[in-house]
XYZ file of C-alpha atoms in Angstrom:
439
model
C 128.269 57.908 68.504
C 124.534 57.268 68.529
C 122.111 59.067 70.828
C 121.384 55.963 72.910
C 125.120 55.384 73.434
C 125.393 58.948 74.718
C 122.650 58.082 77.271
C 124.534 54.949 78.355
C 122.559 52.198 76.536
C 123.868 49.390 74.351
C 120.953 49.466 71.904
C 118.125 51.750 70.867
C 115.534 49.147 71.976
C 117.047 49.022 75.493
C 116.748 52.802 75.776
C 113.077 52.786 74.740
C 112.334 49.859 77.086
C 113.768 51.830 79.984
C 111.293 54.677 79.366
C 113.616 57.353 77.927
C 111.535 60.453 77.168
C 111.391 62.283 73.847
C 113.032 65.308 75.462
C 115.963 63.210 76.682
C 116.352 61.679 73.212
C 116.357 65.070 71.478
C 118.850 66.508 73.963
C 121.118 63.506 73.461
C 120.960 63.952 69.697
C 121.871 67.617 70.065
C 124.850 66.728 72.263
C 126.032 64.097 69.765
C 125.790 66.697 67.056
C 127.729 69.221 69.101
C 130.485 66.676 69.701
C 130.686 66.150 65.955
C 131.000 69.905 65.438
C 133.626 70.157 68.145
C 135.551 67.212 66.756
C 135.674 68.345 63.150
C 135.104 72.087 63.593
C 132.342 71.780 60.986
C 129.011 69.947 60.636
C 129.198 66.278 59.719
C 127.382 66.688 56.423
C 129.871 69.326 55.286
C 132.958 67.230 55.954
C 131.370 64.212 54.313
C 130.777 62.270 57.534
C 127.610 60.287 58.320
C 124.369 62.197 58.707
C 123.301 62.307 62.352
C 120.026 60.391 62.598
C 116.984 62.000 64.188
C 117.237 65.462 62.668
C 114.960 66.803 59.956
C 117.110 65.922 56.958
C 116.749 68.126 53.934
C 118.863 67.230 50.953
C 121.379 65.541 53.231
C 121.587 68.468 55.691
C 120.195 68.580 59.209
C 118.391 71.497 60.808
C 121.511 72.344 62.801
C 123.643 72.039 59.637
C 121.436 74.553 57.818
C 121.835 77.002 60.693
C 125.563 76.482 60.992
C 127.626 79.662 60.538
C 131.320 78.979 59.982
C 133.730 81.289 61.757
C 135.169 84.140 59.773
C 138.789 83.888 58.854
C 139.522 86.775 61.171
C 138.306 84.770 64.166
C 140.579 81.843 63.574
C 143.556 81.621 65.817
C 146.731 82.516 63.944
C 149.258 79.802 64.348
C 152.496 81.015 65.750
C 155.494 79.890 63.804
C 158.637 79.372 65.722
C 161.744 79.492 63.711
C 163.918 76.510 64.110
C 167.352 77.165 65.403
C 170.303 74.965 66.065
C 170.920 76.786 69.327
C 167.259 76.827 70.633
C 165.433 73.530 71.274
C 161.917 73.470 69.716
C 159.298 72.930 72.509
C 156.859 69.980 72.186
C 153.355 70.739 70.933
C 150.213 68.863 71.786
C 146.609 68.403 70.866
C 143.992 67.156 73.367
C 142.092 63.946 72.568
C 139.761 61.580 74.475
C 141.256 58.310 75.589
C 139.548 54.878 75.653
C 137.778 55.632 78.964
C 136.546 59.001 77.773
C 139.078 60.985 79.784
C 140.916 63.769 77.983
C 144.640 63.238 77.429
C 147.421 64.995 75.509
C 148.861 63.776 72.236
C 151.973 65.147 70.529
C 151.239 66.879 67.241
C 153.501 69.241 65.360
C 150.496 71.364 64.500
C 149.205 71.407 68.077
C 148.342 74.588 69.936
C 149.244 73.417 73.464
C 152.649 73.210 75.112
C 153.963 71.708 78.316
C 153.199 74.982 80.020
C 149.441 74.934 79.479
C 148.295 71.532 78.238
C 147.757 69.913 81.673
C 145.668 72.793 82.985
C 143.351 72.542 79.963
C 143.099 68.755 80.347
C 142.103 69.140 84.005
C 139.478 71.706 83.098
C 137.961 69.512 80.392
C 137.897 66.391 82.578
C 136.211 68.309 85.400
C 133.592 69.605 82.990
C 133.070 66.088 81.585
C 132.599 64.545 85.047
C 130.032 67.200 85.977
C 128.083 66.529 82.766
C 128.038 62.773 83.361
C 126.843 63.269 86.938
C 124.046 65.581 85.794
C 122.926 63.079 83.141
C 122.887 60.226 85.624
C 120.878 62.235 88.161
C 118.243 63.097 85.548
C 117.874 59.469 84.438
C 119.916 59.934 81.292
C 122.142 56.935 81.917
C 125.849 56.650 82.530
C 127.175 57.107 79.057
C 130.906 56.883 78.615
C 131.163 60.275 77.012
C 134.089 58.686 75.218
C 135.242 58.721 71.701
C 138.400 59.216 69.751
C 137.787 62.764 68.637
C 140.221 65.633 68.860
C 139.187 68.503 71.130
C 138.924 71.929 69.532
C 137.553 74.963 71.406
C 133.921 75.721 70.518
C 133.493 78.337 67.820
C 129.683 78.686 67.816
C 126.792 78.342 70.242
C 123.988 75.768 69.870
C 120.630 76.178 71.577
C 120.068 73.718 74.428
C 116.684 72.772 75.871
C 116.853 71.442 79.454
C 115.120 68.144 80.357
C 111.657 68.761 81.772
C 110.677 66.868 84.911
C 107.465 64.823 84.748
C 106.564 65.777 88.309
C 105.654 62.157 89.128
C 107.077 60.146 91.988
C 108.819 56.835 91.352
C 105.767 54.936 92.592
C 103.413 56.932 90.362
C 105.586 56.232 87.343
C 105.661 52.527 88.254
C 101.859 52.454 88.420
C 101.643 54.006 84.958
C 104.185 51.552 83.575
C 102.687 48.468 85.278
C 98.937 49.194 85.738
C 98.192 45.481 86.104
C 100.422 44.961 89.151
C 99.080 44.617 92.667
C 99.767 47.603 94.935
C 101.909 45.440 97.208
C 104.153 44.379 94.330
C 104.438 47.993 93.158
C 105.982 48.776 96.556
C 108.456 45.897 96.165
C 109.393 47.074 92.660
C 109.918 50.682 93.781
C 112.167 49.576 96.651
C 114.144 47.412 94.229
C 114.568 50.347 91.870
C 115.744 52.544 94.741
C 118.256 49.875 95.810
C 119.654 49.090 92.344
C 118.828 52.098 90.167
C 118.000 49.637 87.373
C 114.442 48.837 86.276
C 115.285 45.353 84.992
C 116.981 44.381 88.250
C 114.029 45.825 90.167
C 111.632 43.575 88.211
C 113.799 40.515 88.889
C 113.932 41.397 92.591
C 110.135 41.794 92.683
C 109.542 38.453 90.960
C 111.812 36.651 93.408
C 109.895 38.039 96.390
C 107.649 35.517 98.246
C 104.780 37.996 97.851
C 104.492 36.933 94.197
C 103.048 33.568 95.262
C 100.579 35.318 97.565
C 99.299 37.672 94.875
C 99.505 35.128 92.038
C 99.191 31.649 93.631
C 100.468 28.919 91.369
C 102.511 31.231 89.140
C 105.842 29.814 90.330
C 107.181 26.397 89.353
C 108.920 24.051 91.787
C 112.330 25.258 90.539
C 111.415 28.856 91.397
C 110.898 30.105 87.841
C 107.620 31.631 86.706
C 105.140 29.745 84.550
C 103.989 32.979 82.963
C 104.185 36.715 83.349
C 101.921 38.650 85.675
C 99.780 39.824 82.760
C 99.448 36.289 81.381
C 98.381 35.048 84.824
C 95.653 37.682 85.121
C 94.358 36.932 81.604
C 94.331 33.160 82.240
C 92.514 33.524 85.567
C 89.896 35.899 84.148
C 89.345 33.584 81.176
C 88.692 30.596 83.463
C 86.328 32.644 85.629
C 84.407 33.736 82.532
C 84.084 30.133 81.378
C 82.568 29.158 84.734
C 80.078 32.041 84.526
C 78.971 30.707 81.138
C 77.677 27.639 82.999
C 75.955 29.766 85.699
C 78.643 28.882 88.245
C 80.034 31.386 90.737
C 83.811 31.677 90.088
C 84.498 32.628 93.709
C 83.424 29.153 94.808
C 86.017 27.603 92.468
C 89.009 29.826 93.333
C 91.120 26.929 94.618
C 90.278 24.837 91.563
C 91.451 27.626 89.222
C 94.732 27.874 91.143
C 95.097 24.096 90.953
C 94.576 24.226 87.179
C 97.222 26.945 86.779
C 99.637 25.036 89.023
C 99.071 21.954 86.874
C 99.979 23.890 83.719
C 96.409 23.622 82.416
C 95.996 26.236 79.719
C 92.817 28.342 79.526
C 91.870 26.553 76.319
C 92.270 23.128 77.928
C 90.251 24.314 80.939
C 87.430 25.367 78.598
C 87.497 22.039 76.760
C 87.307 20.089 80.036
C 84.254 22.064 81.114
C 82.554 21.523 77.790
C 83.217 17.782 77.756
C 82.171 17.332 81.374
C 78.968 19.315 80.944
C 77.934 17.274 77.940
C 78.449 14.035 79.862
C 76.716 15.286 83.021
C 73.695 16.821 81.273
C 72.947 13.525 79.577
C 72.672 11.894 83.008
C 71.141 14.739 85.028
C 67.801 12.980 85.814
C 69.518 9.834 87.073
C 72.017 11.805 89.162
C 69.231 13.911 90.688
C 67.329 10.766 91.598
C 70.373 9.279 93.372
C 70.933 12.387 95.492
C 67.268 12.608 96.384
C 67.066 8.940 97.352
C 70.348 8.650 99.208
C 70.674 12.091 100.767
C 67.221 13.657 100.471
C 69.007 16.415 98.538
C 67.190 18.182 95.698
C 69.956 19.501 93.425
C 69.587 21.530 90.232
C 71.731 21.089 87.116
C 74.212 23.825 88.085
C 74.840 22.257 91.501
C 75.394 18.806 90.044
C 77.759 20.164 87.381
C 79.571 22.257 89.998
C 80.182 19.129 92.060
C 81.683 17.521 88.950
C 83.984 20.520 88.382
C 85.196 20.697 91.972
C 85.663 17.639 94.202
C 85.848 20.111 97.102
C 82.297 21.265 96.414
C 81.065 17.679 96.208
C 82.711 16.856 99.535
C 81.252 19.960 101.153
C 77.735 19.121 99.992
C 77.959 15.534 101.173
C 79.592 16.483 104.491
C 76.752 18.874 105.238
C 74.177 16.250 104.396
C 75.915 13.681 106.571
C 76.078 16.098 109.486
C 72.374 16.824 109.127
C 71.685 13.103 109.333
C 73.820 12.852 112.485
C 71.906 15.714 114.143
C 68.580 14.056 113.327
C 69.823 10.742 114.736
C 70.900 12.322 118.056
C 67.534 14.092 118.395
C 65.620 10.885 117.776
C 67.790 8.988 120.289
C 67.098 11.526 123.044
C 63.528 12.548 122.231
C 62.009 9.762 120.131
C 61.249 9.308 116.438
C 60.347 12.290 114.280
C 61.704 14.619 116.961
C 63.404 16.884 114.414
C 62.539 17.834 110.863
C 65.087 17.899 108.024
C 64.688 21.688 107.761
C 65.417 22.147 111.479
C 68.456 19.853 111.256
C 69.738 21.807 108.224
C 69.345 25.054 110.159
C 71.322 23.718 113.127
C 73.992 22.319 110.810
C 74.353 25.672 109.041
C 74.843 27.325 112.447
C 77.780 24.961 113.049
C 76.240 22.370 115.410
C 78.419 19.256 115.645
C 77.259 15.705 116.424
C 78.729 15.885 119.961
C 76.904 19.150 120.645
C 73.674 17.679 119.285
C 73.986 14.676 121.606
C 74.606 16.844 124.685
C 71.947 19.413 123.797
C 69.104 17.025 123.009
C 69.840 14.859 126.053
C 69.586 17.990 128.216
C 66.350 18.962 126.492
C 64.856 15.542 127.246
C 65.272 16.013 131.029
C 65.006 19.767 131.595
C 62.763 21.015 128.818
C 59.431 19.517 130.080
C 59.604 21.555 133.293
C 60.756 24.679 131.489
C 58.033 24.461 128.862
C 55.353 23.939 131.510
C 56.553 26.945 133.499
C 56.734 29.091 130.367
C 53.138 28.282 129.453
C 51.978 28.928 133.038
C 53.499 32.416 133.003
C 52.217 33.166 129.533
C 55.537 33.028 127.766
C 54.779 30.242 125.307
C 56.504 26.866 124.923
C 60.262 26.395 124.416
C 61.148 23.963 121.615
C 63.936 21.412 121.564
C 65.691 23.343 118.782
C 65.576 26.573 120.797
C 66.983 24.819 123.842
C 69.914 23.459 121.800
C 70.516 26.860 120.216
C 70.673 28.473 123.659
C 72.806 25.872 125.427
C 75.120 24.699 122.615
C 75.229 27.532 120.081
C 75.139 30.430 122.523
C 71.972 32.164 121.314
C 71.733 35.026 123.849
C 68.108 35.912 123.132
C 66.753 32.433 123.702
C 69.090 31.933 126.661
C 67.741 35.053 128.356
C 64.167 33.860 127.865
C 65.007 30.495 129.439
C 66.685 32.182 132.438
C 63.594 34.345 133.023
C 61.357 31.283 133.014
C 63.705 29.529 135.462
C 63.699 32.625 137.688
C 59.884 32.790 137.707
C 59.613 29.087 138.523
C 62.056 29.503 141.414
C 60.206 32.576 142.754
C 56.872 30.817 142.516
C 58.216 27.816 144.401
C 59.611 30.049 147.166
C 56.313 31.936 147.546
C 54.309 28.743 147.791
C 56.597 27.277 150.444
C 56.629 30.356 152.764
C 53.000 31.570 152.515
C 50.066 30.767 154.856
C 46.353 31.304 154.288
C 44.201 32.307 157.273
C 40.622 31.201 157.876
C 39.466 34.567 156.665
C 41.092 33.841 153.312
C 44.052 36.270 153.698
C 47.554 35.115 152.703
C 50.378 36.029 155.039
C 54.069 35.316 154.849
C 56.294 35.357 151.736
C 54.451 36.306 148.604
C 55.517 36.474 144.953
C 56.016 40.016 143.861
């Protein structure tokens, strides 16, 4: 039996992949050695059996072999010879062996030391001890090894030092973080729960990868059939590579997040992504002056090379730029309709557009300014508050600017108070004013 079979693994690679510690490996090797000693009542190298791998071999002898002390002849159990007799039936004799499932069973053997009177009690004792050992190994992460074999059981004749498995002191989640440092914290939680449910790291990984959270953390990683395009590590490397390529062209990768996801979803490799950028930049740069002229003439938009190239990379960016410019034009048109030509500058329209002013709000706001603002502005100047502009009026009434709105309400209040004072006051011949006065 090999040490990884003792720990319950099919292959040595599977044991290493599951994170078996050096201490667990050494303990397993010691136990395999002890089983060999118990089976043959002598070290494997002495009886000519295979050398147990993992020990410090020295001229074909392991460290435990070199320290092996055979029992003295006086310690060996003297076999009792029962004389055969025609009148007395010879009782059956047994030896104890391990069956196919690893359980101890009896086997008739003329040279056996057990009889019907004591063989079953010894078998029960050995099977109880075996079950306790398997349970302890499973609890400490040592696997569910069969403990089986075809060896013959012989009582132990010498003691072998045993070093208990040392606990790492880490929780399951902490160990998962060390094993998968690239995973998102949310997926670590899913993996840990899967490991708790199944007790198997491979099943826990499969359960994590089938969770819908994978698409949230790594958008585009899953194909339409549900399988993954790449591993989590490959996804992170591909995404970081594409972001780095964009930075090489002075483009902010955060602006192109959806485009990177779209490239991954379309099975565009990082190398192909880089080649597309390079080809596009070469074609755009050759036509930069002409493209700048078109945007300036058609949209009054002064764009630099990075902006023009960014619009080539992402149709979303191009649409956003043009939509903003169109909205600015709509705001200017509504202002000119309500207030006359040149009522609003491009800079003022851009400011209102950036604050979220829609065309409908611009129409309502500027129409209100055309009828109400003249009286408000006159009152503001009369009370020393300064004029109120059309842009400020729209900001207060349509965009909810509290500061400007409060100023307008104060002007309206002063105008109302002044009107009330003028209507209720009376001046006597002596020049005194009586009646309601403005406070």
